[in-house]
Short mmCIF file of C-alpha atoms and ligand atoms in Angstrom, two decimals:
data_model
loop_
_atom_site.label_atom_id
_atom_site.label_comp_id
_atom_site.label_asym_id
_atom_site.label_seq_id
_atom_site.Cartn_x
_atom_site.Cartn_y
_atom_site.Cartn_z
CA MET N 1 30.39 30.63 -6.24
CA GLY N 2 28.76 27.78 -4.32
CA ALA N 3 28.46 24.01 -4.36
CA PHE N 4 25.30 22.39 -5.80
CA VAL N 5 24.54 18.68 -5.25
CA VAL N 6 23.41 16.60 -8.21
CA PHE N 7 21.10 13.63 -8.26
CA ARG N 8 20.63 11.53 -11.32
CA GLN N 9 17.67 9.45 -12.56
CA GLU N 10 18.93 6.66 -15.06
CA GLU N 11 15.70 4.90 -15.79
CA PRO N 12 12.15 6.33 -16.29
CA GLY N 13 10.58 6.17 -12.80
CA GLY N 14 13.86 5.16 -11.09
CA ALA N 15 15.34 6.60 -8.02
CA PHE N 16 17.31 9.87 -8.16
CA VAL N 17 20.77 8.83 -6.94
CA HIS N 18 23.52 11.31 -5.72
CA CYS N 19 26.30 11.41 -8.40
CA GLY N 20 28.37 14.36 -7.37
CA SER N 21 28.28 18.13 -7.16
CA VAL N 22 29.13 21.16 -9.22
CA ASP N 23 30.49 24.58 -8.34
CA ALA N 24 28.36 27.44 -9.76
CA PRO N 25 27.46 31.07 -9.14
CA ASP N 26 23.74 30.39 -9.23
CA MET N 27 21.11 27.71 -9.75
CA GLU N 28 20.71 28.40 -13.44
CA LEU N 29 24.33 27.85 -14.18
CA ALA N 30 24.53 24.88 -11.68
CA CYS N 31 21.79 23.14 -13.77
CA GLN N 32 23.77 23.81 -17.01
CA TYR N 33 26.96 22.48 -15.47
CA ALA N 34 25.17 19.44 -13.95
CA ARG N 35 23.93 18.66 -17.48
CA ASP N 36 27.36 19.11 -18.93
CA ILE N 37 29.17 16.89 -16.34
CA PHE N 38 26.74 14.22 -15.47
CA SER N 39 24.66 13.49 -18.62
CA ARG N 40 26.93 13.72 -21.59
CA ARG N 41 25.84 10.35 -23.07
CA GLU N 42 22.15 10.48 -23.04
CA ASP N 43 22.25 8.14 -20.15
CA ALA N 44 20.23 10.30 -17.65
CA GLN N 45 16.48 10.77 -17.63
CA ARG N 46 16.52 13.67 -15.24
CA LEU N 47 18.66 15.46 -12.83
CA TRP N 48 17.86 17.01 -9.53
CA VAL N 49 20.14 19.94 -8.47
CA ALA N 50 20.03 21.40 -4.91
CA PRO N 51 22.24 23.82 -3.10
CA GLN N 52 24.71 21.92 -0.85
CA GLU N 53 23.75 23.91 2.23
CA ALA N 54 20.19 22.65 1.79
CA ILE N 55 21.41 19.04 2.38
CA ARG N 56 21.64 17.78 5.98
CA GLU N 57 23.29 14.49 6.82
CA VAL N 58 21.84 12.30 9.43
CA ALA N 59 24.33 9.60 10.42
CA ASP N 60 23.77 9.13 14.15
CA GLY N 61 24.48 5.41 14.52
CA ASP N 62 22.69 5.28 17.95
CA LEU N 63 19.53 6.18 16.18
CA LEU N 64 19.95 4.64 12.73
CA ARG N 65 21.73 1.39 13.81
CA PRO N 66 20.96 0.81 17.48
CA ALA N 67 22.69 -2.12 19.10
CA LEU N 68 19.38 -3.94 19.75
CA ASP N 69 17.96 -7.13 18.12
CA ARG N 70 15.47 -5.74 15.69
CA THR N 71 15.01 -8.92 13.63
CA TYR N 72 11.35 -8.97 14.83
CA ARG N 73 10.95 -6.10 12.29
CA LEU N 74 12.24 -8.19 9.34
CA GLY N 75 10.63 -10.96 7.31
CA ARG N 76 13.81 -13.10 8.00
CA GLY N 77 13.05 -12.89 11.67
CA TYR N 78 10.20 -15.34 11.13
CA ARG N 79 11.99 -18.30 9.59
CA VAL N 80 10.48 -20.37 12.33
CA THR N 81 7.22 -20.29 10.36
CA VAL N 82 8.56 -22.99 8.04
CA GLU N 83 9.05 -25.43 11.01
CA LYS N 84 5.67 -24.49 12.51
CA ARG N 85 3.81 -25.14 9.23
CA ARG N 86 5.59 -28.50 8.84
CA ARG N 87 4.60 -29.57 12.43
CA ILE N 88 0.93 -28.60 11.85
CA LYS N 89 0.85 -30.56 8.54
CA ALA N 90 2.33 -33.58 10.25
CA ARG N 91 -0.30 -33.45 12.98
CA ILE N 92 -3.19 -33.17 10.51
CA ALA N 93 -1.66 -36.08 8.53
CA ALA N 94 -1.27 -38.22 11.66
CA ARG N 95 -4.87 -37.45 12.74
CA ALA N 96 -6.26 -38.41 9.30
CA GLU N 97 -4.26 -41.71 9.40
CA ALA N 98 -5.53 -42.53 12.88
CA GLU N 99 -9.13 -41.87 11.70
CA GLN N 100 -8.62 -44.11 8.74
CA GLY N 101 -7.19 -46.85 11.05
CA GLU N 102 -10.31 -46.73 13.24
CA ALA N 103 -12.58 -46.92 10.19
CA VAL N 104 -10.77 -50.07 9.04
CA MET Q 1 -0.08 31.17 -24.55
CA ARG Q 2 -2.17 30.78 -27.60
CA ALA Q 3 -5.37 30.80 -25.50
CA GLN Q 4 -4.71 34.46 -24.81
CA ALA Q 5 -5.00 35.41 -28.46
CA THR Q 6 -8.34 36.96 -29.56
CA GLY Q 7 -10.89 35.43 -31.97
CA GLY Q 8 -12.68 32.05 -32.07
CA GLY Q 9 -10.06 30.48 -34.32
CA ALA Q 10 -7.32 30.93 -31.76
CA ALA Q 11 -9.45 29.53 -28.95
CA MET Q 12 -10.25 26.47 -31.09
CA THR Q 13 -6.54 25.93 -31.60
CA ALA Q 14 -6.10 26.12 -27.79
CA ILE Q 15 -8.77 23.40 -27.32
CA LEU Q 16 -7.28 21.18 -29.92
CA THR Q 17 -3.96 21.57 -28.55
CA GLU Q 18 -5.18 20.48 -25.09
CA GLU Q 19 -6.94 17.57 -26.66
CA THR Q 20 -3.91 16.50 -28.66
CA ARG Q 21 -1.68 16.89 -25.71
CA THR Q 22 -4.04 14.67 -23.67
CA GLU Q 23 -4.09 12.12 -26.44
CA THR Q 24 -0.36 12.10 -26.70
CA PHE Q 25 -0.08 11.72 -22.89
CA ARG Q 26 -2.65 8.91 -22.82
CA ARG Q 27 -0.70 6.99 -25.51
CA ASP Q 28 2.61 7.60 -23.72
CA VAL Q 29 1.24 6.32 -20.40
CA ALA Q 30 -0.39 3.27 -22.16
CA ASP Q 31 2.97 2.46 -23.75
CA GLY Q 32 4.58 2.25 -20.31
CA GLY Q 33 5.71 5.88 -20.03
CA VAL Q 34 6.47 7.22 -16.59
CA ILE Q 35 5.25 10.53 -15.36
CA GLU Q 36 7.01 12.79 -12.70
CA THR Q 37 5.43 15.43 -10.53
CA SER Q 38 6.78 18.39 -12.68
CA ASP Q 39 5.42 16.93 -15.90
CA TRP Q 40 2.34 18.42 -17.53
CA MET Q 41 -0.60 16.11 -16.93
CA PRO Q 42 -4.29 16.11 -17.91
CA GLU Q 43 -6.62 17.31 -15.13
CA GLU Q 44 -8.43 13.91 -15.21
CA TYR Q 45 -5.12 12.10 -14.54
CA ARG Q 46 -4.25 14.44 -11.66
CA ARG Q 47 -7.72 14.14 -10.16
CA ARG Q 48 -7.58 10.30 -10.35
CA LEU Q 49 -4.12 10.05 -8.89
CA ILE Q 50 -5.04 12.23 -5.98
CA LYS Q 51 -8.17 10.28 -5.29
CA PHE Q 52 -6.38 6.94 -5.62
CA ILE Q 53 -3.28 7.72 -3.61
CA GLU Q 54 -5.33 9.55 -0.99
CA MET Q 55 -7.52 6.50 -0.45
CA HIS Q 56 -4.41 4.38 -0.13
CA ALA Q 57 -2.89 6.79 2.36
CA ASN Q 58 -6.17 7.03 4.35
CA SER Q 59 -6.25 3.28 4.50
CA GLU Q 60 -2.70 3.02 5.97
CA ILE Q 61 -3.49 5.53 8.66
CA MET Q 62 -6.90 4.04 9.38
CA GLY Q 63 -5.36 0.68 9.26
CA ALA Q 64 -3.27 1.39 12.26
CA LEU Q 65 -6.45 1.60 14.44
CA PRO Q 66 -7.87 -1.92 14.46
CA GLU Q 67 -4.45 -3.37 15.39
CA GLY Q 68 -3.58 -0.58 17.69
CA ASP Q 69 -6.24 -1.95 20.02
CA TRP Q 70 -4.09 -4.97 20.62
CA ILE Q 71 -0.69 -3.46 21.49
CA GLY Q 72 -1.66 -3.44 25.17
CA ARG Q 73 -3.07 -6.98 25.03
CA ALA Q 74 -0.33 -8.73 22.98
CA PRO Q 75 0.44 -12.07 24.55
CA SER Q 76 4.26 -11.64 24.78
CA LEU Q 77 6.93 -8.80 24.71
CA LYS Q 78 8.14 -9.94 21.29
CA ARG Q 79 4.58 -9.90 19.88
CA LYS Q 80 4.13 -6.39 21.44
CA LEU Q 81 7.32 -5.17 19.82
CA ALA Q 82 6.44 -6.68 16.43
CA LEU Q 83 2.92 -5.27 16.38
CA SER Q 84 4.08 -1.82 17.52
CA ALA Q 85 6.72 -1.94 14.71
CA LYS Q 86 4.09 -2.89 12.17
CA ILE Q 87 1.79 -0.11 13.20
CA GLN Q 88 4.62 2.38 13.13
CA ASP Q 89 5.35 1.16 9.59
CA GLU Q 90 1.70 1.73 8.49
CA VAL Q 91 1.69 5.29 9.86
CA GLY Q 92 4.88 5.82 8.10
CA HIS Q 93 3.31 4.60 4.79
CA ALA Q 94 0.59 7.11 5.23
CA GLN Q 95 3.12 9.93 5.78
CA MET Q 96 4.93 9.03 2.54
CA LEU Q 97 1.70 8.73 0.53
CA TYR Q 98 0.19 11.91 1.93
CA ARG Q 99 3.30 13.79 0.71
CA LEU Q 100 2.59 12.58 -2.74
CA VAL Q 101 -1.00 13.86 -2.61
CA GLU Q 102 0.20 17.20 -1.35
CA ASP Q 103 2.75 17.49 -4.21
CA LEU Q 104 -0.21 16.83 -6.67
CA GLY Q 105 -2.00 19.81 -5.27
CA LYS Q 106 -4.16 18.80 -2.26
CA PRO Q 107 -3.16 20.41 1.09
CA ARG Q 108 -3.04 18.25 4.11
CA PRO Q 109 -5.73 20.05 6.11
CA GLN Q 110 -8.17 19.47 3.26
CA ILE Q 111 -7.10 15.74 3.12
CA PHE Q 112 -7.87 15.38 6.86
CA ALA Q 113 -11.09 17.34 6.71
CA ASP Q 114 -12.28 15.05 3.89
CA LEU Q 115 -11.23 11.94 5.80
CA THR Q 116 -12.80 12.86 9.11
CA SER Q 117 -16.03 14.13 7.53
CA GLY Q 118 -16.36 10.93 5.65
CA LYS Q 119 -16.09 12.56 2.22
CA SER Q 120 -13.03 10.59 1.18
CA LYS Q 121 -12.73 6.89 1.60
CA PHE Q 122 -10.55 4.14 3.11
CA HIS Q 123 -10.34 0.38 2.50
CA ASN Q 124 -13.30 -1.76 3.62
CA VAL Q 125 -11.27 -4.02 5.83
CA PHE Q 126 -10.59 -1.13 8.29
CA HIS Q 127 -14.31 -0.62 8.93
CA TYR Q 128 -14.48 -3.89 11.00
CA PRO Q 129 -13.75 -4.43 14.70
CA THR Q 130 -10.95 -6.78 16.00
CA ARG Q 131 -12.47 -9.20 18.46
CA SER Q 132 -9.61 -11.41 19.42
CA TRP Q 133 -5.85 -11.77 19.23
CA ALA Q 134 -6.42 -14.10 16.32
CA ASP Q 135 -7.77 -11.10 14.36
CA VAL Q 136 -4.34 -9.52 14.65
CA GLY Q 137 -2.88 -12.67 13.02
CA ILE Q 138 -5.46 -12.68 10.20
CA ILE Q 139 -5.03 -9.10 9.50
CA GLY Q 140 -1.19 -9.33 9.29
CA TRP Q 141 -1.25 -12.43 7.13
CA LEU Q 142 -4.24 -12.09 4.93
CA VAL Q 143 -5.27 -8.45 4.93
CA ASP Q 144 -1.62 -7.35 4.41
CA GLY Q 145 -1.33 -10.36 2.10
CA ALA Q 146 -4.23 -9.00 0.04
CA ALA Q 147 -2.71 -5.55 0.03
CA ILE Q 148 0.72 -6.78 -1.05
CA ILE Q 149 -0.93 -8.18 -4.18
CA SER Q 150 -2.35 -4.82 -5.08
CA GLN Q 151 0.68 -2.89 -4.07
CA SER Q 152 3.06 -5.20 -6.00
CA ALA Q 153 1.00 -4.37 -8.99
CA LEU Q 154 1.40 -0.66 -8.31
CA LEU Q 155 5.26 -0.90 -8.79
CA ARG Q 156 4.53 -0.57 -12.44
CA SER Q 157 2.18 2.36 -12.10
CA SER Q 158 2.61 5.23 -14.58
CA TYR Q 159 3.28 7.75 -11.76
CA GLY Q 160 7.00 7.63 -10.94
CA PRO Q 161 6.92 9.02 -7.33
CA TYR Q 162 4.26 6.49 -6.47
CA THR Q 163 6.27 3.61 -7.69
CA ARG Q 164 9.36 4.68 -5.80
CA VAL Q 165 7.40 5.01 -2.55
CA MET Q 166 5.79 1.59 -3.32
CA LYS Q 167 9.15 -0.10 -3.45
CA ARG Q 168 9.86 0.92 0.17
CA ILE Q 169 6.28 0.09 1.23
CA CYS Q 170 6.43 -3.44 -0.40
CA TRP Q 171 9.63 -4.19 1.31
CA GLU Q 172 8.22 -3.39 4.73
CA GLU Q 173 4.98 -5.24 3.99
CA ALA Q 174 6.83 -8.46 3.70
CA PHE Q 175 7.58 -8.27 7.42
CA HIS Q 176 3.91 -7.52 8.22
CA LEU Q 177 2.83 -10.59 6.39
CA LYS Q 178 5.37 -12.82 8.19
CA GLN Q 179 4.56 -11.57 11.62
CA GLY Q 180 0.81 -12.17 10.97
CA GLU Q 181 1.56 -15.58 9.46
CA ASP Q 182 3.57 -16.49 12.57
CA VAL Q 183 0.69 -15.53 14.88
CA CYS Q 184 -1.66 -17.70 12.80
CA LEU Q 185 0.68 -20.65 12.85
CA THR Q 186 1.22 -20.42 16.49
CA LEU Q 187 -2.53 -20.57 17.01
CA ALA Q 188 -3.08 -23.25 14.44
CA GLY Q 189 -0.47 -25.43 16.16
CA GLY Q 190 -1.76 -24.69 19.59
CA SER Q 191 -4.64 -25.93 21.89
CA ALA Q 192 -8.15 -26.67 20.71
CA LEU Q 193 -9.20 -23.34 22.08
CA GLN Q 194 -6.55 -21.41 20.05
CA ARG Q 195 -7.50 -23.30 16.92
CA GLU Q 196 -11.12 -22.32 17.51
CA MET Q 197 -10.13 -18.68 17.99
CA LEU Q 198 -8.26 -18.70 14.66
CA GLN Q 199 -11.15 -20.36 12.90
CA ASP Q 200 -13.59 -17.81 14.19
CA ALA Q 201 -11.44 -14.93 13.14
CA LEU Q 202 -11.00 -16.38 9.62
CA THR Q 203 -14.75 -16.98 9.36
CA ARG Q 204 -15.48 -13.32 10.18
CA TRP Q 205 -12.75 -11.89 7.97
CA TRP Q 206 -13.46 -13.89 4.90
CA GLU Q 207 -16.18 -11.73 3.42
CA PRO Q 208 -14.20 -8.44 3.87
CA LEU Q 209 -11.17 -10.18 2.33
CA MET Q 210 -13.23 -11.25 -0.69
CA MET Q 211 -14.39 -7.67 -1.14
CA PHE Q 212 -10.90 -6.17 -0.55
CA HIS Q 213 -9.95 -5.83 -4.23
CA GLY Q 214 -13.27 -4.24 -5.22
CA PRO Q 215 -16.20 -5.33 -7.49
CA PRO Q 216 -15.29 -7.02 -10.74
CA THR Q 217 -15.28 -3.86 -12.90
CA PRO Q 218 -14.77 -4.61 -16.58
CA PRO Q 219 -11.19 -3.39 -17.45
CA GLU Q 220 -12.51 -0.99 -20.16
CA GLN Q 221 -14.66 0.73 -17.69
CA ASP Q 222 -11.93 1.29 -15.14
CA GLY Q 223 -10.39 4.67 -15.62
CA ASP Q 224 -7.61 4.11 -13.24
CA LEU Q 225 -6.48 1.19 -15.36
CA ALA Q 226 -6.84 3.14 -18.56
CA TRP Q 227 -4.35 5.79 -17.19
CA ARG Q 228 -2.25 2.97 -15.78
CA ILE Q 229 -2.49 4.45 -12.20
CA LYS Q 230 -3.10 0.80 -11.35
CA THR Q 231 -2.04 -2.06 -13.59
CA LYS Q 232 -4.38 -4.97 -12.92
CA PRO Q 233 -8.17 -5.31 -12.93
CA ASN Q 234 -9.76 -5.96 -9.57
CA ASP Q 235 -10.79 -9.51 -10.44
CA ALA Q 236 -7.24 -10.49 -11.49
CA LEU Q 237 -5.91 -9.26 -8.14
CA ARG Q 238 -8.61 -11.37 -6.28
CA GLN Q 239 -7.69 -14.45 -8.27
CA GLU Q 240 -4.04 -13.92 -7.43
CA PHE Q 241 -4.98 -13.63 -3.79
CA LEU Q 242 -7.03 -16.79 -3.79
CA ASP Q 243 -4.31 -18.70 -5.69
CA ARG Q 244 -1.65 -17.79 -3.21
CA TYR Q 245 -3.56 -18.03 0.07
CA VAL Q 246 -6.39 -20.56 -0.18
CA PRO Q 247 -4.11 -23.62 -0.45
CA GLN Q 248 -1.99 -22.26 2.51
CA ILE Q 249 -5.19 -21.75 4.65
CA TRP Q 250 -6.56 -25.21 3.84
CA GLU Q 251 -3.15 -26.71 4.72
CA LEU Q 252 -3.67 -25.58 8.25
CA GLY Q 253 -6.82 -27.51 8.53
CA LEU Q 254 -8.98 -24.32 8.50
CA THR Q 255 -12.37 -24.02 6.88
CA ILE Q 256 -13.15 -21.22 4.51
CA PRO Q 257 -16.77 -20.16 4.90
CA ASP Q 258 -17.73 -20.45 1.27
CA PRO Q 259 -18.91 -23.84 0.13
CA ALA Q 260 -18.73 -22.73 -3.47
CA LEU Q 261 -15.00 -21.95 -3.29
CA LYS Q 262 -13.21 -24.18 -5.71
CA LYS Q 263 -10.49 -23.97 -8.36
CA ASP Q 264 -11.79 -24.65 -11.82
CA VAL Q 265 -9.19 -27.08 -13.12
CA GLN Q 266 -10.06 -26.18 -16.80
CA THR Q 267 -9.81 -22.47 -16.58
CA GLY Q 268 -7.46 -22.27 -13.73
CA ARG Q 269 -9.72 -19.68 -12.03
CA TRP Q 270 -11.21 -19.80 -8.65
CA ARG Q 271 -14.96 -19.96 -8.31
CA TYR Q 272 -16.61 -18.50 -5.31
CA THR Q 273 -19.85 -17.08 -3.97
CA GLU Q 274 -20.20 -13.59 -5.40
CA PRO Q 275 -20.00 -11.13 -2.45
CA ASP Q 276 -22.92 -8.79 -1.98
CA TRP Q 277 -21.39 -5.66 -3.46
CA SER Q 278 -23.99 -3.35 -2.20
CA ARG Q 279 -22.71 -4.24 1.28
CA LEU Q 280 -19.20 -3.23 0.24
CA ILE Q 281 -20.53 0.18 -0.84
CA ALA Q 282 -22.43 0.50 2.45
CA VAL Q 283 -19.28 -0.33 4.50
CA VAL Q 284 -16.95 2.05 2.76
CA THR Q 285 -19.49 4.90 2.87
CA GLY Q 286 -19.48 4.77 6.63
CA SER Q 287 -21.99 2.03 7.54
CA GLY Q 288 -19.55 -0.60 8.40
CA PRO Q 289 -19.58 -2.18 12.00
CA ALA Q 290 -16.79 -0.01 13.21
CA SER Q 291 -16.83 2.88 10.73
CA ALA Q 292 -18.39 5.50 13.13
CA GLN Q 293 -16.07 4.50 15.96
CA ARG Q 294 -12.94 4.61 13.82
CA LEU Q 295 -13.82 8.00 12.26
CA GLY Q 296 -14.80 9.39 15.62
CA PHE Q 297 -11.43 8.39 17.05
CA ARG Q 298 -9.54 9.88 14.06
CA ARG Q 299 -11.52 13.08 14.47
CA LEU Q 300 -10.83 13.24 18.17
CA THR Q 301 -7.11 12.63 17.81
CA TYR Q 302 -6.97 15.26 15.05
CA GLU Q 303 -8.60 17.80 17.17
CA GLU Q 304 -6.53 16.88 20.16
CA GLY Q 305 -3.39 17.22 18.09
CA ALA Q 306 -4.32 20.72 16.82
CA TRP Q 307 -2.28 22.59 19.45
CA LEU Q 308 0.84 20.51 18.49
CA ARG Q 309 0.39 21.23 14.77
CA ALA Q 310 0.00 24.82 15.65
CA VAL Q 311 3.24 24.84 17.60
CA THR Q 312 5.37 22.79 15.09
CA MET Q 313 3.98 23.96 11.71
CA ASN Q 314 4.02 27.78 12.50
CA ALA Q 315 7.42 27.70 14.13
FE1 LIG I 401 1.12 -0.52 4.79
FE1 LIG I 402 1.11 -3.56 6.26
#
């Protein structure tokens, strides 16, 4: 007997999400059990079944969540653009006004 | 199985079955059905998927090169970090997309042989040189901006694995756009020389940008649309691009080098000078200003990396 991990897709095209595991003597029965346990209500599109020993977990915090400021990699690291755009527009408006003043 | 039976009648049944199957598939896909790698698919669908995703992947990896030229010349540490991060993302996008192509049946050595020999294509915008730091801003803001418009439309593609990868890609692209926009805004708010540099970059990049979404192919003649590999016609994507970015560009006091560019208030559509589409074909078939150099570089790095592939892949 061995453990098999089950991933479930709920919507067509959706991601396959880990939902649990089954204990089975081989892959064929593992698929059967996965179906019995994780899709009894026609609420799964597909299942992926894999031997548990084929799964490796990577959870090294130093690599995955280093204690560095990485906001430069995120859209929200650039909120300063709002203020920059406002200043440019103000400058253009001021220049246009000054030119109009000269023309008068 | 029926195809193995003897006699013309049985062979005919097999052909009809194949046709019926294709027809059912076509209808399913047109109705919004989603296909997974293990599903049966018509050969034409598979061939088109491979070609489409392969070109997308090639563009991601070739797209790393024009910007790569500027990592060493970035004006500050923060810009250098951001640009390196963006380029790392683009190479990552290529990796994700090449895996899809491999799963569809085209091996990676073949993909690279076709790329370096010029047999397969990559996007027109990556056939041009980057002449100043402002080019990095324009690429991040407007080239990635144009790409986000086509890539967002791919979120509803008929091929499930593609849509899932595209979710990840679109999320990362949002950062590319912002870092490019920030570079442009800094230049636009800077000295006269900086503003000139930005204007010069925009002037050079406008034509490639107008060509980015491809010639205005009638939707009924676009096979990729029929199979819902992509979901919007080229011209609709270009209109979306103009709608979103032209007002923002004008707002910065920049001039777009097309006197005919104007939004038609009645139709709500942008009018513009029709690009010379024969030039687009010339560019993507290897006659762009930087095509030979870029492909030469890709060929060289592929050859130089051969020993590493031999060591890691045959381990
Ligand atoms: Fe990308
Ligand atoms: Fe990007």
